[in-house]
Coordinates of C-alpha atoms and ligand atoms in Angstrom, one line a residue:
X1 CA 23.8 6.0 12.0
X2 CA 23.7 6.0 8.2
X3 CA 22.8 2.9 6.3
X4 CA 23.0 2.3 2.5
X5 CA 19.6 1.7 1.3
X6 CA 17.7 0.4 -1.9
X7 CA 14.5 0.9 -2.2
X8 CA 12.5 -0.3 -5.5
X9 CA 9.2 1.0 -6.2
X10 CA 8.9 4.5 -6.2
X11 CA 5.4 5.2 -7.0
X12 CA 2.7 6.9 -4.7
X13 CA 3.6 4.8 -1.8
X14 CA 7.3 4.1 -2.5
X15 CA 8.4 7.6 -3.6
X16 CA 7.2 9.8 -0.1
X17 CA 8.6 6.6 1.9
X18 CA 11.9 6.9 -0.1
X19 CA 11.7 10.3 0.7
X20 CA 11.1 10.1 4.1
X21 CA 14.4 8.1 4.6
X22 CA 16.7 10.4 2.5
X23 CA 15.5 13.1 5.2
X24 CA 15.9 10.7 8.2
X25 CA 19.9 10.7 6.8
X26 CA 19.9 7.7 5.4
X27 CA 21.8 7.2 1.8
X28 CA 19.0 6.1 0.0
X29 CA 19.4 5.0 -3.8
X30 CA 15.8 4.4 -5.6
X31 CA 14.8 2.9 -8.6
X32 CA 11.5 2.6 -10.9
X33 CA 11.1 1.5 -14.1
X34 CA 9.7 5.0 -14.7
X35 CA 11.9 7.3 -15.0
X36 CA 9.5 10.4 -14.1
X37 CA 9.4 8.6 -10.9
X38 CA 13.2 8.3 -10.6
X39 CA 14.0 11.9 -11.6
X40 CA 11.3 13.1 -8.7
X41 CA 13.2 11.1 -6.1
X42 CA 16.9 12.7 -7.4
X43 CA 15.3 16.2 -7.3
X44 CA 14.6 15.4 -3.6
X45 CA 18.1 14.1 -2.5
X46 CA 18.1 10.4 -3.3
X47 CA 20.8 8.7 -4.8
X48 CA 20.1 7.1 -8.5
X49 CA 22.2 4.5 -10.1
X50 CA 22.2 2.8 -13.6
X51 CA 23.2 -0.4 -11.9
X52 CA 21.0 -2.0 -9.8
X53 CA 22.6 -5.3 -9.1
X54 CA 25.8 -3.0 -7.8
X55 CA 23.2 -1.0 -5.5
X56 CA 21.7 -4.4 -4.1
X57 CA 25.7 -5.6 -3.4
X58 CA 26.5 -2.9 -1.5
X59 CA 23.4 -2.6 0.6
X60 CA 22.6 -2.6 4.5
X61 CA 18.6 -2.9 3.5
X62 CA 16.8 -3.7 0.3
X63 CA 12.7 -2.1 0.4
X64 CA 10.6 -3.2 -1.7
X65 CA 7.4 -1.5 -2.5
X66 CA 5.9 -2.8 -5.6
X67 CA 1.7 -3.4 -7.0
X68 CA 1.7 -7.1 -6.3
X69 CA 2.5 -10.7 -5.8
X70 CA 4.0 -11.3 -9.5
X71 CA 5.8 -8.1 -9.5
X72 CA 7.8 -9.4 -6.2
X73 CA 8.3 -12.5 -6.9
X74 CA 9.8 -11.2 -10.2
X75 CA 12.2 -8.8 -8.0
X76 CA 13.4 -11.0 -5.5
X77 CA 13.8 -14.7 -7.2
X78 CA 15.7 -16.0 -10.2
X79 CA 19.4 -15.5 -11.2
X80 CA 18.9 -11.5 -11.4
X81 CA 17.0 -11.1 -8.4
X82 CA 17.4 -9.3 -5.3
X83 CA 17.9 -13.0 -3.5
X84 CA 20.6 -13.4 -5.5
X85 CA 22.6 -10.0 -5.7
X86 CA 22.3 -9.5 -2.1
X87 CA 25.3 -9.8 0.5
X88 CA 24.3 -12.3 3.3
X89 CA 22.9 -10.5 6.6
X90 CA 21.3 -8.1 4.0
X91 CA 17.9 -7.2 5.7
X92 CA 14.9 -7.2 3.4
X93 CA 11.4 -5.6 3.8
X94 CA 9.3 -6.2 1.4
X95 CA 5.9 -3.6 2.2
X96 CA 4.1 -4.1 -0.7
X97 CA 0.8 -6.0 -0.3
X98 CA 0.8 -9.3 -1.9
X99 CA -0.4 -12.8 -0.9
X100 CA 0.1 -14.6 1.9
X101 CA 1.5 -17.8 0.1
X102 CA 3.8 -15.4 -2.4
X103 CA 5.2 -13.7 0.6
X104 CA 5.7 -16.9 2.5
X105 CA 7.6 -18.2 -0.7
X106 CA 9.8 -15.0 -0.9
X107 CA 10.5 -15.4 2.8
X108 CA 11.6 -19.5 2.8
X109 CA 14.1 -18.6 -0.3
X110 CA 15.1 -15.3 1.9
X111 CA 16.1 -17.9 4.4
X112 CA 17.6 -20.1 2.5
X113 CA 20.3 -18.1 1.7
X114 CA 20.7 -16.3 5.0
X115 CA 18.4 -13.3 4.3
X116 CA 16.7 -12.1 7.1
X117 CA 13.4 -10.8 5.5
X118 CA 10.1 -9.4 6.5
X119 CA 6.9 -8.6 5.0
X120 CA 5.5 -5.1 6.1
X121 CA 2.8 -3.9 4.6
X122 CA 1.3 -0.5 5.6
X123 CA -1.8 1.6 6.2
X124 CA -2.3 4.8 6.1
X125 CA -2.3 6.0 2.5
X126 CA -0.5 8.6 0.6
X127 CA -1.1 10.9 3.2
X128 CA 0.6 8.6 5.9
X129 CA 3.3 7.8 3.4
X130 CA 4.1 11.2 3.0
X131 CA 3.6 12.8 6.8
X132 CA 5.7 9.1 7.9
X133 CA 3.0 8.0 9.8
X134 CA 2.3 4.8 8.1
X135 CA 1.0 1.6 9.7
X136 CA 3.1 -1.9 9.3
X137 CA 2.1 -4.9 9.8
X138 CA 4.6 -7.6 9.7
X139 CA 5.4 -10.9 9.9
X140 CA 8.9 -12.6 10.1
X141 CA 11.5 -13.4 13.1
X142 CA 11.1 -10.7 15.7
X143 CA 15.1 -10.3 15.2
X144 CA 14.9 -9.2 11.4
X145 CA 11.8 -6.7 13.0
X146 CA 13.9 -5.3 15.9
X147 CA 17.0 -4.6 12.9
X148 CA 14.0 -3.0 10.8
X149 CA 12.5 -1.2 13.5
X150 CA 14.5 2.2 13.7
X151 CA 13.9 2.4 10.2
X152 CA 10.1 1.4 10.0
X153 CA 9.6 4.3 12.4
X154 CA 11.3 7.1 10.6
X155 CA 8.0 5.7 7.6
X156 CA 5.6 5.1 10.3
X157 CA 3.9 5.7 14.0
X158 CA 2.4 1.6 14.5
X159 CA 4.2 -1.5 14.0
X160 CA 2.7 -4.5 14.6
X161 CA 4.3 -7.9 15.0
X162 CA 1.5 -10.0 13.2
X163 CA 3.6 -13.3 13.0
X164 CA 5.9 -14.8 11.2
X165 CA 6.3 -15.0 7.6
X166 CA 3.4 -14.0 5.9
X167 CA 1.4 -13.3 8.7
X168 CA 1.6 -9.2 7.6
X169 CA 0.0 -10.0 4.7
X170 CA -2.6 -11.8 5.8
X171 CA -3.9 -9.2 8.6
X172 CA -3.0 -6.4 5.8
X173 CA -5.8 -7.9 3.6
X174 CA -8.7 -8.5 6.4
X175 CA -7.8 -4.6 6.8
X176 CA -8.6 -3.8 3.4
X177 CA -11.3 -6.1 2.8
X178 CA -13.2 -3.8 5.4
X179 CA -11.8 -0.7 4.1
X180 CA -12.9 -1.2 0.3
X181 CA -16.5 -2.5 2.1
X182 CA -16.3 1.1 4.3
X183 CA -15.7 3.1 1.4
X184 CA -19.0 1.5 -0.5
X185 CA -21.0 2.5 2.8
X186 CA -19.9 5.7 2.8
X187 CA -20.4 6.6 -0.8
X188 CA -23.6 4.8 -0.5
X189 CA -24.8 6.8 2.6
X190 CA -23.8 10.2 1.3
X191 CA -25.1 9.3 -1.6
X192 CA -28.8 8.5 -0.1
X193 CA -28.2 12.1 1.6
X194 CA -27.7 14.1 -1.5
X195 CA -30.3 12.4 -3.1
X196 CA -32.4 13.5 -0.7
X197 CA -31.5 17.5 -0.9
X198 CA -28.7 17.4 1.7
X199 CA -25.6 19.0 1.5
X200 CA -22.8 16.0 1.5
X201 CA -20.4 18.0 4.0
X202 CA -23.5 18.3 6.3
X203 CA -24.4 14.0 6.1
X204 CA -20.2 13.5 6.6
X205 CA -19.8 15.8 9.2
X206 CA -23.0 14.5 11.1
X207 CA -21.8 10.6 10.1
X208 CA -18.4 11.5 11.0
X209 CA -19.3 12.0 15.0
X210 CA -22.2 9.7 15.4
X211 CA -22.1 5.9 15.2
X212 CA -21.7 5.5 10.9
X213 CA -17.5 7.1 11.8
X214 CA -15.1 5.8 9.9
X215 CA -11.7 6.0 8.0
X216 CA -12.9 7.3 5.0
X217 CA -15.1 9.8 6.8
X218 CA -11.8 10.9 9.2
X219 CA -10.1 11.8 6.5
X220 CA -10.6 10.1 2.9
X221 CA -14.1 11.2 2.2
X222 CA -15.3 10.3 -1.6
X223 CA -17.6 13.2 -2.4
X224 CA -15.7 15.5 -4.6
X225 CA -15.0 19.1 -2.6
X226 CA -16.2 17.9 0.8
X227 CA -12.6 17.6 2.6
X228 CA -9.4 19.0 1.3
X229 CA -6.6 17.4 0.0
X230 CA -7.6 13.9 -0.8
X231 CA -8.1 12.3 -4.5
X232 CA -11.8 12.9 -4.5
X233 CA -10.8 16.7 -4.4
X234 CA -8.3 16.3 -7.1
X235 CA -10.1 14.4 -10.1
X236 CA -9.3 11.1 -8.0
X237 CA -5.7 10.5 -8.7
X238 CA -2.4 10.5 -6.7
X239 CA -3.9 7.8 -4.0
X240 CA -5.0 3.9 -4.1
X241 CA -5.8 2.7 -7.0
X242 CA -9.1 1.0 -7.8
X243 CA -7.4 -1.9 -9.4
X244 CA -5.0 -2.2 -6.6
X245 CA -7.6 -2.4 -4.0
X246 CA -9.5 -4.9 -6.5
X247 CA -6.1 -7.1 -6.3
X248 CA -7.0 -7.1 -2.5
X249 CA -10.3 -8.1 -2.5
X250 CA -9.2 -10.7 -5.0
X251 CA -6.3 -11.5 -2.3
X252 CA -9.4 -11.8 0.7
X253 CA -11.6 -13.7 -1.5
X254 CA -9.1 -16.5 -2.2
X255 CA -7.6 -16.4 0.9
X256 CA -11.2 -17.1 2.7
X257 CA -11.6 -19.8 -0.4
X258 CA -9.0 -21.7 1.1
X259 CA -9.7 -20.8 4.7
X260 CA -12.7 -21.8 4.2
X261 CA -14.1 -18.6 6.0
X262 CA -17.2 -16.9 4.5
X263 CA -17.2 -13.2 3.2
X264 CA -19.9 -12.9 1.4
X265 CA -19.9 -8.4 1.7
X266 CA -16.0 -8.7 0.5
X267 CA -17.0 -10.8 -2.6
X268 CA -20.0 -8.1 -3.5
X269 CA -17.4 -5.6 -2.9
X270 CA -14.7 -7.3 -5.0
X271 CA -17.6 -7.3 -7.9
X272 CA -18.4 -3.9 -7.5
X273 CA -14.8 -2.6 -7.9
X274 CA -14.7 -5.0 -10.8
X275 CA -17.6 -3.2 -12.6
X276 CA -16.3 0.0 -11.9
X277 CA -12.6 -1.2 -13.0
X278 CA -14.2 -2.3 -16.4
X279 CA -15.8 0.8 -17.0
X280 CA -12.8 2.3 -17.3
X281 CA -12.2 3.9 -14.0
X282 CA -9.0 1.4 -12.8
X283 CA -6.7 4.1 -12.6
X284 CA -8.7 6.1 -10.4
X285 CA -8.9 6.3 -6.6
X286 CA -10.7 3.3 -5.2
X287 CA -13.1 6.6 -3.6
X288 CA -14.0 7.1 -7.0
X289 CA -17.0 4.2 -6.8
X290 CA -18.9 7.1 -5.4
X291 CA -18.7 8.2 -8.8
X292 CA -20.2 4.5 -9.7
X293 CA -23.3 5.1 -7.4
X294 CA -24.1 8.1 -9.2
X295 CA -27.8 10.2 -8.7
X296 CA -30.3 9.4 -11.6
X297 CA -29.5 12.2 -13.9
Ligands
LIG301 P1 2.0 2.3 -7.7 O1 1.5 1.6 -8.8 O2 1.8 3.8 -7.6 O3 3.6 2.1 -7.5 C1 4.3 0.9 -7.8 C2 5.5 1.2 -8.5 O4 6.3 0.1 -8.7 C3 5.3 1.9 -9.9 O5 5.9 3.1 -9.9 C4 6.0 0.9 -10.8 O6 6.6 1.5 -12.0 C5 7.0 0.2 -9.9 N1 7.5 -1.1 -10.3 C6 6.8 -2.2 -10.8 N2 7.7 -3.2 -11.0 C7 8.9 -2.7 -10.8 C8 10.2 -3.3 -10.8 N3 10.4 -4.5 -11.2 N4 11.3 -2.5 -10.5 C9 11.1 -1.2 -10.1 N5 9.9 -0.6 -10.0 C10 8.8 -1.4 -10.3 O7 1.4 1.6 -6.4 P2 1.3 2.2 -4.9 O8 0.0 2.9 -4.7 O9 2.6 2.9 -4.6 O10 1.2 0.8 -4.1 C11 2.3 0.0 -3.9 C12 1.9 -1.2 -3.0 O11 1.4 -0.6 -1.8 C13 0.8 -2.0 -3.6 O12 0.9 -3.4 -3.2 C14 -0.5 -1.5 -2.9 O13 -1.5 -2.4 -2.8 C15 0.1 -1.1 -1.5 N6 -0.6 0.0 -0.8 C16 -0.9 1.2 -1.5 C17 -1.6 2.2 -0.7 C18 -2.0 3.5 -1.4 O14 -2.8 4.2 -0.8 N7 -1.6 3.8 -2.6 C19 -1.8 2.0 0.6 C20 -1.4 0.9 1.3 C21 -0.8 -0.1 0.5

């Protein structure tokens, strides 16, 4: 079946997702505030319109896939907002990773006016968006999720019901709390390798099948020309920003503030992509804080 989709956000996550969905059949129109971004997504096959309060009215499903909690909140609330364009029984899924309390706010107004609405955000990288073998993690009425489902798996291979409203976001943030800790380990152990005259493809490969495996060794490793076709091969662009992953560990640190649960390696983490943020480097891959933990010269 073909359904009329939005989806807002088409930037390295949003635009392969987008993309994925326009092959799956689907009449997909997409829209960015840059326009690079919306001319790549018509070159593919997706639909662009001028209009996008029209677009939202004649929806099946609104995505959303924007950098963070103000961004949404400014997408889906107030009189111009997707809240308010929408037709009633509109699904929304909102994948972007944002906090638990803006998502839970999104999802009460969703309600309100007889939205059903999810928040989904992923795992996997640009790699997953683009190969559609994302992660989500979402929380929301298990109706809304069995209506998002056939859609969720033309993007990804896992969905996981965390909860309900806002529960997505709060497991996708304990993910990347570890993963932005991993990535410092890693760098930091190749790091001690090289150092010490080794080739860095011999410490991953050995790290990779003995007890230090991880995600970023499987396939995201941070030592320029040691695996192929990730950003640390590639000048470290076209993957997951260093200020977005700072957002999360911002996201983790406040949300264990008002937990009251202790992460004392997420905070040091949080710092270090700070430093490395303020040097100039926020653009970059967060892989590029190998770059940060440089050899003496
Ligand atoms: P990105 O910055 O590449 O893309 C976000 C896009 O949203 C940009 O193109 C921006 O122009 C657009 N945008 C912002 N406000 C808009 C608005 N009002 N209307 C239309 N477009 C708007 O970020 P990304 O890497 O695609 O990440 C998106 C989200 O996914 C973030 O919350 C991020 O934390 C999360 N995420 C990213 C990755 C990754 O590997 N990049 C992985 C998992 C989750």
């Amino acid at each position: 079946m073909t359904s009329n989709i939005v989806f807002i956000g088409l930037g390295n996550m949003g635009l392969p997702m987008a993309q994925n969905l326009v092959r799956a059949g689907h009449a997909v129109t997409g829209f960015d505030l840059v326009p690079a971004s919306v001319r790549q997504f018509a070159d593919g096959g997706g639909l662009v319109s001028d209009d996008q309060a029209a677009a939202i009215q004649a929806a099946d499903i609104v995505i959303t896939m924007l950098p963070a909690s103000r961004h949404v909140l400014g997408a889906y609330l107030g009189d111009a907002g997707i809240l308010a364009q929408a037709r009633p029984g509109t699904l929304l899924i909102d994948c972007s990773t944002i906090s638990t309390e803006a998502a839970r706010q999104v999802g009460r107004a969703a309600q309100e006016k007889g939205l059903p609405m999810l928040d989904a955000p992923v795992s996997g990288g640009t790699a997953g968006a683009t190969n559609g073998t994302l992660t989500f993690m979402v929380g929301g009425e298990a109706s809304a999720l069995a209506a998002a489902r056939p859609y969720l798996d033309v993007m990804g291979k896992a969905i996981f019901h965390a909860g309900g409203s806002g529960c997505g976001q709060t497991v996708k943030i304990c993910n990347n709390m570890l993963l932005g800790i991993l990535m410092i380990g890693t760098s930091e152990a190749i790091r001690l390798g090289v150092a010490n005259g080794l080739d860095p493809k011999v410490v991953s490969d050995v790290m990779a099948k003995s007890s230090g495996r991880n995600w970023t060794l499987d396939v995201y490793n941070p030592c320029p020309g040691v695996a192929e076709n990730v950003p640390a091969s590639r000048g470290y662009t076209g993957g997951f920003g260093v200020d977005l992953m700072l957002k999360d560990l911002g996201l983790a640190v406040e949300s264990a503030l008002a937990s009251g649960a202790s992460v004392p390696l997420g905070a040091l983490s949080r710092n270090l992509y700070s430093l490395h943020s303020k040097a100039g480097s926020g653009a970059l891959d967060f892989s590029s804080i190998y770059q940060m933990l440089g050899d003496k010269a």
